[in-house]
XYZ file of C-alpha atoms in Angstrom:
693
model
C 216.280 6.168 -43.013
C 213.885 5.364 -40.201
C 215.387 5.682 -36.760
C 215.869 2.443 -34.811
C 213.291 1.488 -32.224
C 214.492 0.938 -28.622
C 212.378 -1.357 -26.525
C 212.979 -1.894 -22.823
C 211.400 -5.016 -21.353
C 211.629 -5.970 -17.694
C 212.088 -9.521 -16.474
C 212.396 -9.026 -12.751
C 215.593 -7.377 -11.632
C 217.775 -8.945 -14.321
C 217.041 -8.315 -17.994
C 218.581 -9.275 -21.324
C 219.433 -6.794 -24.059
C 218.929 -8.028 -27.623
C 219.588 -6.242 -30.898
C 218.516 -8.577 -33.692
C 219.947 -11.630 -31.976
C 222.896 -9.861 -30.358
C 222.749 -10.045 -26.546
C 224.150 -7.373 -24.295
C 224.354 -7.887 -20.525
C 224.586 -4.624 -18.631
C 224.936 -4.176 -14.877
C 224.110 -0.668 -13.756
C 223.845 0.636 -10.223
C 220.389 1.803 -9.311
C 221.707 5.083 -7.958
C 224.378 5.842 -10.547
C 223.450 5.962 -14.246
C 226.752 7.471 -15.343
C 228.063 3.973 -16.033
C 225.784 3.796 -19.086
C 228.425 5.823 -20.895
C 230.627 2.711 -20.950
C 228.316 0.902 -23.431
C 230.203 -0.126 -26.571
C 228.398 1.824 -29.311
C 230.501 0.217 -32.061
C 228.783 -3.061 -31.308
C 225.411 -1.384 -31.786
C 226.457 0.114 -35.154
C 227.717 -3.269 -36.351
C 224.432 -4.892 -35.411
C 222.480 -2.190 -37.259
C 224.494 -2.673 -40.433
C 224.025 -6.458 -40.497
C 220.303 -6.512 -39.734
C 217.107 -4.896 -40.940
C 217.346 -1.285 -39.910
C 213.667 -0.724 -40.410
C 212.566 -2.839 -37.497
C 215.152 -2.801 -34.717
C 214.660 -3.479 -31.065
C 217.164 -2.513 -28.361
C 216.626 -3.857 -24.882
C 218.616 -2.555 -21.886
C 218.928 -4.888 -18.911
C 219.438 -3.180 -15.576
C 220.747 -5.319 -12.729
C 220.966 -3.712 -9.337
C 223.443 -6.251 -8.087
C 222.776 -5.354 -4.468
C 223.933 -8.704 -3.195
C 227.166 -8.695 -5.208
C 228.019 -5.144 -4.204
C 227.392 -5.843 -0.538
C 229.663 -8.885 -0.641
C 232.392 -6.916 -2.398
C 232.022 -4.109 0.115
C 232.449 -6.582 2.968
C 235.651 -7.847 1.403
C 237.070 -4.334 1.061
C 236.236 -3.157 4.568
C 238.075 -4.141 7.746
C 237.330 -3.900 11.428
C 239.408 -1.094 12.980
C 241.363 -1.647 16.161
C 239.836 -0.934 19.544
C 240.313 2.238 21.526
C 242.682 0.541 23.959
C 244.855 -0.585 21.061
C 244.926 2.949 19.628
C 246.006 4.320 23.007
C 248.706 1.653 23.247
C 249.997 2.448 19.752
C 250.189 6.113 20.591
C 252.106 5.343 23.782
C 254.536 3.089 21.904
C 254.969 5.800 19.262
C 255.950 8.323 21.933
C 258.229 5.845 23.686
C 260.095 4.956 20.487
C 260.346 8.638 19.555
C 261.797 9.549 22.950
C 264.252 6.632 22.888
C 265.458 7.414 19.377
C 266.026 11.094 20.143
C 268.082 10.048 23.183
C 270.024 7.624 20.988
C 270.868 10.402 18.549
C 271.961 12.705 21.381
C 274.339 10.042 22.737
C 275.876 9.406 19.324
C 276.262 13.142 18.789
C 278.248 13.439 22.040
C 280.461 10.591 20.922
C 281.131 12.415 17.650
C 282.385 15.417 19.635
C 284.845 13.537 21.834
C 288.217 15.285 21.857
C 290.256 12.061 21.602
C 288.274 11.012 18.548
C 288.635 14.417 16.891
C 292.397 14.507 17.441
C 292.722 11.064 15.883
C 290.585 11.907 12.823
C 292.239 15.252 12.175
C 295.404 13.448 11.102
C 293.535 11.495 8.412
C 292.566 14.600 6.369
C 295.046 15.993 3.883
C 296.181 19.589 4.148
C 294.881 20.342 0.637
C 291.301 19.450 1.564
C 291.499 21.117 4.974
C 292.586 24.410 3.408
C 289.355 24.616 1.386
C 287.209 24.926 4.527
C 289.039 27.926 6.001
C 289.898 30.642 3.478
C 291.326 33.808 4.975
C 292.147 35.595 1.711
C 290.125 38.809 1.747
C 290.697 39.478 -1.960
C 288.656 36.451 -3.041
C 284.936 36.930 -3.523
C 282.481 35.174 -1.242
C 280.976 33.331 -4.201
C 284.350 31.815 -5.030
C 284.957 30.872 -1.404
C 281.548 29.229 -1.200
C 282.276 27.196 -4.337
C 285.657 26.095 -2.968
C 283.964 25.134 0.303
C 281.560 22.852 -1.587
C 284.453 21.418 -3.613
C 286.214 20.562 -0.358
C 283.122 18.721 0.847
C 282.909 16.736 -2.395
C 286.580 15.759 -2.282
C 286.343 14.733 1.353
C 283.179 12.725 0.623
C 284.896 10.890 -2.243
C 287.885 9.934 -0.107
C 285.729 8.906 2.844
C 283.320 6.814 0.721
C 286.193 4.830 -0.748
C 287.774 4.229 2.648
C 284.710 3.388 4.761
C 283.253 -0.138 4.447
C 279.592 -0.709 5.315
C 279.010 -3.948 7.249
C 275.340 -3.601 8.294
C 272.324 -1.462 7.315
C 271.822 0.104 10.759
C 268.494 1.328 12.106
C 265.428 0.394 10.076
C 261.767 1.270 10.437
C 259.453 -1.380 11.838
C 255.689 -1.092 11.583
C 253.054 -2.792 13.729
C 253.108 -5.954 11.622
C 256.798 -6.534 12.423
C 257.043 -5.284 16.007
C 256.660 -8.795 17.402
C 259.204 -10.366 15.037
C 262.262 -11.198 17.130
C 264.089 -13.344 14.586
C 265.829 -10.443 12.881
C 269.534 -10.062 13.338
C 270.465 -7.476 15.898
C 273.609 -5.369 15.884
C 275.828 -5.749 18.868
C 275.366 -3.253 21.657
C 277.569 -0.340 20.688
C 279.822 1.058 23.408
C 282.002 4.123 23.036
C 285.163 2.004 22.864
C 283.698 -0.098 20.066
C 282.479 3.059 18.339
C 286.001 4.470 18.492
C 287.380 1.241 17.048
C 284.883 1.255 14.162
C 285.643 4.868 13.306
C 289.382 4.305 13.557
C 289.268 1.287 11.226
C 286.629 2.915 8.953
C 284.112 0.082 9.021
C 280.669 -0.330 10.542
C 277.007 0.222 9.832
C 275.619 2.968 7.617
C 274.733 4.946 10.728
C 278.279 4.743 12.076
C 279.582 5.861 8.686
C 277.548 9.083 8.759
C 278.530 9.708 12.380
C 282.197 9.193 11.543
C 281.935 11.735 8.723
C 280.481 14.279 11.169
C 283.432 13.691 13.472
C 285.852 14.205 10.577
C 284.269 17.564 9.715
C 284.249 18.713 13.344
C 287.911 17.789 13.712
C 288.682 20.467 11.107
C 286.590 23.127 12.849
C 283.625 22.957 10.443
C 280.159 23.685 11.830
C 278.558 20.294 11.116
C 275.322 18.854 12.493
C 274.355 15.211 12.794
C 270.906 14.702 11.238
C 268.764 11.790 12.401
C 265.586 10.729 10.578
C 263.720 9.041 13.428
C 261.857 5.937 12.258
C 258.743 5.333 14.347
C 255.566 3.291 13.741
C 252.459 5.124 12.581
C 250.247 5.734 15.612
C 247.367 6.924 13.390
C 247.076 3.552 11.676
C 243.844 1.779 12.631
C 244.381 -1.400 10.659
C 244.702 -4.530 12.800
C 247.791 -6.694 12.551
C 247.170 -9.911 10.659
C 248.211 -13.129 12.325
C 250.042 -14.462 9.312
C 251.819 -11.245 8.369
C 255.011 -12.110 10.186
C 255.016 -15.661 8.914
C 254.608 -14.505 5.349
C 257.441 -12.068 5.770
C 259.675 -14.787 7.122
C 258.950 -16.992 4.120
C 259.617 -14.251 1.603
C 262.732 -12.958 3.357
C 264.322 -15.884 5.159
C 266.734 -14.803 7.870
C 269.840 -16.707 8.780
C 269.327 -18.328 12.180
C 272.787 -19.786 12.644
C 275.396 -18.174 14.827
C 278.004 -18.332 12.101
C 279.797 -14.963 11.903
C 279.403 -12.889 8.788
C 282.155 -12.991 6.260
C 283.836 -9.796 5.170
C 282.606 -10.375 1.640
C 278.960 -11.098 2.501
C 276.641 -8.641 0.712
C 274.819 -6.089 2.885
C 271.199 -5.290 2.059
C 270.979 -1.496 2.172
C 267.610 0.288 2.278
C 266.890 2.979 -0.262
C 267.027 5.920 2.167
C 269.530 6.923 4.855
C 268.689 7.344 8.525
C 271.711 9.489 9.445
C 273.292 12.200 7.343
C 275.060 15.534 7.833
C 274.313 19.243 7.545
C 277.226 21.633 7.075
C 276.980 25.400 7.491
C 278.588 27.202 4.567
C 279.640 30.455 6.192
C 280.437 32.007 2.830
C 277.036 31.433 1.178
C 275.198 31.379 4.540
C 273.290 28.198 3.715
C 273.000 24.738 5.196
C 274.429 22.094 2.850
C 273.196 18.514 3.116
C 275.822 15.782 2.811
C 275.186 12.034 2.612
C 278.447 10.055 2.324
C 276.954 6.541 2.437
C 273.674 6.102 0.496
C 273.119 8.953 -1.972
C 276.681 10.333 -1.784
C 275.507 13.848 -2.536
C 276.501 17.359 -1.497
C 273.697 19.789 -2.253
C 271.345 22.419 -0.906
C 267.812 21.138 -0.438
C 265.416 22.466 -3.111
C 262.672 24.865 -2.157
C 259.847 24.027 -4.595
C 260.416 20.378 -5.489
C 260.805 17.100 -3.695
C 264.237 16.219 -2.355
C 265.929 12.825 -2.394
C 265.518 12.275 1.343
C 261.709 12.589 1.267
C 260.443 9.016 1.038
C 257.052 8.385 -0.608
C 254.094 7.360 1.514
C 254.140 3.832 0.065
C 257.689 3.201 1.288
C 257.311 0.863 4.271
C 260.986 0.738 5.265
C 261.449 4.497 5.673
C 259.371 7.593 6.419
C 260.398 11.224 6.886
C 258.185 12.309 9.782
C 260.782 13.444 12.324
C 264.157 14.822 11.228
C 266.275 15.945 14.189
C 269.561 17.861 13.928
C 272.272 17.798 16.646
C 275.023 20.399 16.607
C 278.418 20.300 18.324
C 276.981 22.124 21.380
C 274.370 19.345 21.816
C 271.546 21.713 20.833
C 268.643 19.804 19.265
C 266.483 21.260 16.494
C 263.650 19.823 14.425
C 264.473 20.358 10.731
C 261.744 18.189 9.199
C 260.441 21.157 7.215
C 263.651 21.223 5.123
C 263.315 17.625 3.883
C 259.579 17.373 3.143
C 257.819 19.030 0.241
C 254.254 18.800 1.592
C 254.888 19.323 5.278
C 251.523 20.909 6.121
C 249.471 18.692 3.816
C 250.914 15.268 4.658
C 253.828 15.118 7.102
C 252.383 17.099 9.993
C 249.379 14.746 10.200
C 251.673 11.832 11.065
C 253.493 13.623 13.884
C 252.582 13.372 17.551
C 251.968 17.110 17.819
C 248.968 16.803 15.506
C 247.066 14.636 18.024
C 246.457 17.358 20.619
C 247.975 20.462 22.159
C 249.163 18.391 25.134
C 251.101 16.054 22.834
C 252.634 19.011 20.993
C 253.744 20.445 24.325
C 255.148 17.041 25.300
C 257.233 16.892 22.106
C 258.681 20.367 22.635
C 259.530 19.451 26.234
C 261.344 16.324 25.038
C 263.526 18.360 22.684
C 264.317 20.878 25.419
C 265.054 18.296 28.097
C 267.320 16.049 26.021
C 269.264 18.799 24.292
C 271.187 21.684 25.724
C 269.399 24.999 26.025
C 270.702 27.490 23.489
C 271.462 31.063 24.383
C 271.310 33.906 21.905
C 270.299 33.158 18.317
C 273.262 32.902 15.978
C 273.389 33.988 12.356
C 272.971 30.413 11.145
C 269.857 29.929 13.275
C 268.350 33.211 12.107
C 268.893 32.293 8.468
C 267.373 28.886 9.128
C 264.214 30.398 10.610
C 263.855 32.575 7.527
C 264.333 29.518 5.302
C 261.590 27.593 7.105
C 259.214 30.540 6.711
C 259.952 30.710 2.997
C 259.329 26.982 2.627
C 256.038 27.384 4.463
C 254.952 30.057 1.993
C 256.189 28.183 -1.072
C 254.278 25.016 -0.233
C 250.984 26.592 -1.273
C 247.633 24.841 -1.356
C 247.337 21.038 -1.622
C 246.994 19.367 -5.001
C 244.159 17.016 -4.060
C 241.032 17.238 -1.981
C 242.128 14.642 0.582
C 245.076 16.774 1.708
C 242.731 19.627 2.645
C 241.339 17.427 5.403
C 242.601 18.839 8.734
C 245.128 21.020 6.906
C 246.738 23.456 9.377
C 246.571 26.439 6.971
C 243.723 25.907 4.479
C 240.199 24.472 4.705
C 237.278 23.538 2.461
C 233.722 24.080 3.608
C 232.429 20.571 2.664
C 235.119 18.991 4.865
C 234.203 20.848 8.042
C 233.014 18.892 11.055
C 229.556 19.331 12.531
C 230.988 21.406 15.370
C 232.987 23.726 13.076
C 231.974 26.846 11.195
C 233.615 29.519 9.051
C 233.237 32.986 10.492
C 233.031 35.485 8.960
C 231.878 33.674 5.853
C 232.740 36.404 3.377
C 235.534 37.416 1.037
C 237.903 38.237 3.900
C 238.043 34.551 4.887
C 238.773 33.275 1.371
C 242.311 32.841 0.079
C 241.751 31.119 -3.272
C 239.778 28.479 -5.137
C 240.170 24.758 -5.724
C 238.837 22.535 -8.475
C 238.908 18.768 -8.116
C 240.032 16.644 -11.043
C 236.813 14.583 -11.089
C 234.400 17.458 -10.486
C 233.624 20.509 -12.543
C 232.595 22.734 -9.644
C 235.007 25.247 -8.157
C 235.158 25.440 -4.369
C 236.489 28.395 -2.408
C 239.469 27.809 -0.122
C 239.235 29.374 3.331
C 241.837 30.197 5.918
C 242.076 27.672 8.730
C 242.331 30.566 11.178
C 238.750 31.527 10.220
C 237.433 28.064 11.115
C 236.061 28.136 14.659
C 235.244 25.172 16.849
C 231.781 25.272 18.398
C 230.673 24.015 21.803
C 227.591 24.041 23.955
C 227.359 26.451 26.921
C 227.985 23.544 29.312
C 231.070 22.463 27.392
C 232.422 26.022 27.457
C 231.777 26.138 31.210
C 233.865 22.988 31.643
C 236.596 24.810 29.723
C 236.468 27.695 32.180
C 234.503 30.107 29.988
C 230.970 31.519 29.938
C 228.884 33.106 27.192
C 228.940 36.830 26.679
C 225.787 38.808 27.199
C 223.637 38.746 24.067
C 225.610 35.997 22.281
C 223.606 34.272 19.547
C 224.266 30.651 18.520
C 226.139 30.229 15.260
C 224.743 26.758 14.608
C 221.944 24.586 15.952
C 222.186 20.811 15.950
C 219.467 18.250 16.479
C 217.353 18.374 19.636
C 217.832 22.156 19.745
C 221.476 22.004 20.843
C 222.883 25.522 20.556
C 226.548 25.884 19.615
C 228.791 28.894 20.196
C 232.334 29.840 19.202
C 235.136 30.847 21.534
C 235.017 34.511 20.543
C 231.440 34.547 21.882
C 232.642 33.598 25.365
C 234.691 35.176 28.121
C 236.743 33.879 31.010
C 234.698 32.626 33.944
C 235.459 34.478 37.187
C 234.051 32.681 40.265
C 232.870 34.629 43.322
C 235.733 35.336 45.744
C 236.080 33.846 49.227
C 235.259 36.440 51.880
C 235.888 35.866 55.598
C 236.595 32.185 54.977
C 233.110 31.501 53.568
C 232.994 29.545 50.309
C 230.164 29.982 47.822
C 228.845 26.512 46.952
C 226.394 25.324 44.321
C 223.100 23.540 44.920
C 224.910 20.236 45.513
C 227.170 21.646 48.225
C 230.386 21.608 46.183
C 232.293 23.769 43.698
C 233.245 23.090 40.075
C 236.918 23.609 39.230
C 237.541 22.240 35.744
C 240.411 24.628 34.983
C 242.991 26.382 37.189
C 241.348 29.702 36.281
C 238.133 28.571 38.013
C 239.731 28.699 41.479
C 238.145 31.709 43.224
C 240.102 34.616 44.588
C 241.654 33.966 48.033
C 241.090 30.239 47.495
C 243.425 27.240 47.386
C 242.687 23.839 45.879
C 244.208 20.957 47.853
C 244.305 18.016 45.469
C 243.988 14.338 46.220
C 247.291 12.470 45.963
C 248.501 8.963 46.582
C 249.230 9.751 50.240
C 246.381 12.195 50.859
C 242.826 10.918 50.452
C 239.557 12.826 50.404
C 238.681 11.474 53.843
C 241.946 12.792 55.263
C 241.353 16.230 53.734
C 237.843 16.405 55.143
C 238.954 15.285 58.613
C 241.704 17.898 58.678
C 239.360 20.718 57.654
C 236.264 19.698 59.621
C 237.489 18.103 62.856
C 241.001 19.473 63.346
C 240.867 23.075 62.069
C 237.066 23.485 62.013
C 237.087 25.658 58.882
C 234.729 25.980 55.945
C 235.569 23.888 52.878
C 233.922 22.517 49.749
C 234.530 19.432 47.662
C 235.946 20.293 44.236
C 234.471 18.607 41.144
C 237.246 18.482 38.555
C 235.633 16.372 35.798
C 232.810 14.030 34.863
C 233.010 10.369 33.978
C 230.404 8.969 31.604
C 229.324 5.384 32.098
C 227.330 3.068 29.880
C 224.493 4.417 27.784
C 221.076 4.206 29.422
C 218.079 4.971 27.224
C 220.289 6.607 24.591
C 221.887 8.761 27.279
C 225.129 8.391 29.176
C 224.788 9.131 32.874
C 227.591 11.415 34.081
C 229.355 10.789 37.387
C 231.093 13.670 39.133
C 234.772 13.071 39.923
C 236.138 14.708 43.068
C 239.692 16.011 42.908
C 240.179 17.649 46.311
C 238.771 20.382 48.541
C 238.676 24.160 48.285
C 239.660 26.208 51.362
C 240.581 29.761 52.188
C 244.175 30.634 51.315
C 244.905 31.826 54.856
C 244.513 28.258 56.159
C 246.847 26.678 53.638
C 249.926 26.392 55.886
C 247.853 25.074 58.781
C 246.224 22.482 56.518
C 249.587 21.301 55.202
C 250.916 20.928 58.752
C 247.832 18.987 59.841
C 248.060 16.746 56.782
C 251.694 15.968 57.586
C 250.674 14.987 61.107
C 247.802 12.844 59.852
C 250.082 11.096 57.385
C 252.589 10.338 60.137
C 249.792 9.081 62.365
C 248.477 6.859 59.591
C 251.944 5.466 58.937
C 252.397 4.828 62.674
C 249.086 2.955 62.774
C 250.183 0.837 59.841
C 253.486 0.010 61.555
C 251.682 -0.892 64.793
C 249.277 -3.105 62.865
C 252.194 -4.934 61.279
C 253.916 -5.367 64.646
C 250.700 -6.582 66.290
C 250.181 -9.097 63.514
C 253.745 -10.343 63.974
C 253.299 -10.671 67.758
C 250.102 -12.622 67.290
C 251.833 -14.958 64.885
C 254.716 -15.503 67.333
C 252.271 -16.047 70.187
C 250.431 -18.681 68.183
C 253.713 -20.339 67.206
C 255.029 -20.449 70.806
C 251.799 -21.953 72.074
C 252.080 -24.683 69.485
C 255.629 -25.360 70.678
C 254.430 -25.614 74.276
C 251.738 -28.103 73.298
C 254.217 -30.198 71.346
C 256.702 -30.132 74.243
C 254.064 -31.191 76.793
C 252.887 -34.041 74.564
C 256.464 -35.228 74.107
C 257.070 -35.281 77.867
C 253.784 -37.026 78.599
C 253.600 -39.583 75.800
C 257.028 -39.619 74.241
C 258.155 -38.460 70.844
C 256.221 -39.737 67.867
C 258.070 -40.452 64.653
C 256.661 -41.258 61.216
C 259.666 -43.039 59.768
C 257.940 -46.446 59.924
C 254.437 -47.666 59.528
C 253.962 -47.950 63.316
C 254.778 -45.243 65.802
C 257.305 -45.777 68.614
C 254.652 -45.362 71.323
C 251.240 -46.261 69.937
C 248.380 -44.392 71.494
C 244.712 -45.050 71.238
C 242.520 -42.342 69.807
C 240.424 -42.274 72.947
C 243.465 -41.597 75.158
C 244.674 -38.800 72.895
C 241.222 -37.254 72.831
C 240.974 -37.523 76.611
C 244.386 -35.927 77.075
C 243.476 -33.087 74.755
C 240.270 -32.409 76.670
C 242.196 -32.177 79.917
C 244.764 -29.774 78.457
C 242.381 -27.580 76.475
C 241.391 -24.288 78.011
C 238.529 -22.014 77.139
C 240.521 -20.431 74.278
C 241.138 -23.713 72.533
C 244.748 -24.367 73.604
C 245.551 -25.909 77.024
C 244.423 -25.491 80.580
C 246.269 -22.919 82.613
C 248.249 -24.259 85.529
C 250.667 -22.935 88.062
C 253.540 -23.912 85.840
C 252.175 -22.048 82.828
C 250.973 -18.786 84.300
C 254.137 -16.924 83.336
C 253.460 -16.435 79.646
C 253.051 -20.164 78.947
C 256.685 -21.085 79.857
C 257.693 -23.519 82.666
C 259.274 -21.955 85.752
C 262.696 -22.965 87.027
C 261.443 -24.086 90.503
C 259.158 -26.773 89.118
C 260.022 -30.428 88.818
C 263.648 -31.333 88.291
C 263.308 -31.885 84.597
C 265.334 -30.842 81.650
C 263.534 -27.713 80.457
C 265.364 -27.482 77.156
C 262.881 -27.874 74.337
C 264.141 -30.138 71.628
C 261.527 -30.115 68.931
C 262.055 -32.241 65.839
C 260.631 -31.530 62.447
C 258.065 -34.274 62.834
C 256.918 -32.827 66.132
C 256.412 -29.366 64.612
C 254.356 -30.854 61.839
C 252.118 -32.614 64.378
């Protein structure tokens, strides 16, 4: 049989495909011809069978569809939030995180109150209590560990039946719901009310978990209160829609009346708990997770699969980014690694420590400051550290290409930034291979420790480092910008101060971007709220007469000018010889006191001037009252009507060269009348109307 003939005719950008009267409309991207595989070939075979196969014409119509694609792309994209909004979200994230950790620490102290423990100890039966402390040496540890878990299950069953949940407790709120104030709020919980709720076995889901911790501690069991802190995502760059809250209110109407809840009203419980418990099994030497309210489980968290407490990324009401454990000694520990399967690939990117080293240091300081400092490492803590290391090893490489982005352990070469490079780029840096599901190529996986960040020589100088002799650039960007890695640099050592003489640069100052850039025998006196640069210079130049230099601590970049941003040096203090430090501090104290004294004198002088002006006005009013009588404004006409010319004439006679009144013998003593003047009543009785005049 003769093969069919395919004819392609062009009619502008849009064409029509015809096969013996059968039309086919195809839209194919100009830069992607893989979509041609989606053509229905059965339709072509059917057309060939029905028509004359000797003379067949097939026409493909190719439509770029640039306009349609651009409109669809505009619909899919969104304008990200501004930099100020990102900074604000990060600050709110840290504030909520700090507040929630403090909240968990307070509740943990309440769970360890001796009065509460003595009260709860009486509620546990002797049969269950005996399973937690087994002193029989003939029984194997495996049997004791199993009995310990059985005791936890029995206690959980009894507690779950007895405790009644009345409210869901803490819930996660994202940026779209942060401004919604119509939600019902739980009453402010005091310790007395907490004791009452635990005693009567009713309260929120959070109180239920905290009560179960107190029950375990009353029997001498090493139990920790675990708090999954729910914070908004600071890495989200999507703006908040105006109608998001309104839509949520329509879909989930909230009761606005003040009618109290009935005991039989249903409680809407989220799918994941916020508080749960960890119990140390001293016989199996493992931490056992217990949730008596939501999941009602007693189990050891799995090592290689996802646990029940790890919420998916699409869950808006709960996320497992920060899991904090509080023990009975008020020691705080981050145990997020135990409850997340892909900690390095997904969870760590949502935590505040991923933003920068300063934020990671801030988070560790928060945990140390809120909790009690632990002494020597116990057996339970040592086993926990080993468990976290094993979980880190068992996580392995990510399953998709997106999780390799900024992964703390592994890296792919196509995902590197422009200022990053793999060195050495050989077999020693590789740790495996990765093949994407939609690509046939196999990419090598490199160690993140072999990925080096590159900077220019000026940027390294601002970091307190200089290039080594003979260092060659590892990468060159546009405009011949040479980039170097940190291992190609060394610590910058400035010239020391000898005999009080400071080595300055061409601009007459010194650059101190890092504390290591302070020269030997030198001291940097920084600018503070009370000490200005002018005060520092006056103390060094005019009082002590010593050599000093202004310290440039950073640069501020303004608006772009001709595709360049002009830097402005920021002064942070002065550099002096260390031998003059005590003298400078003493002089600065004296200058601060002098400045404060000048401010006080200025305030007093201003007050005296105001009183002087006020007293002169009183004298003028008193003289006018004695000369012309008091003037009232109660009626339309005054008591003693005066012509404007007479008032003007009287004012000219009484005015002096300063604009008040003419000095006389009776007013030479500070403006007051003397006692030996005319026999008049000198008491000044000034009415409100007179003061207004």
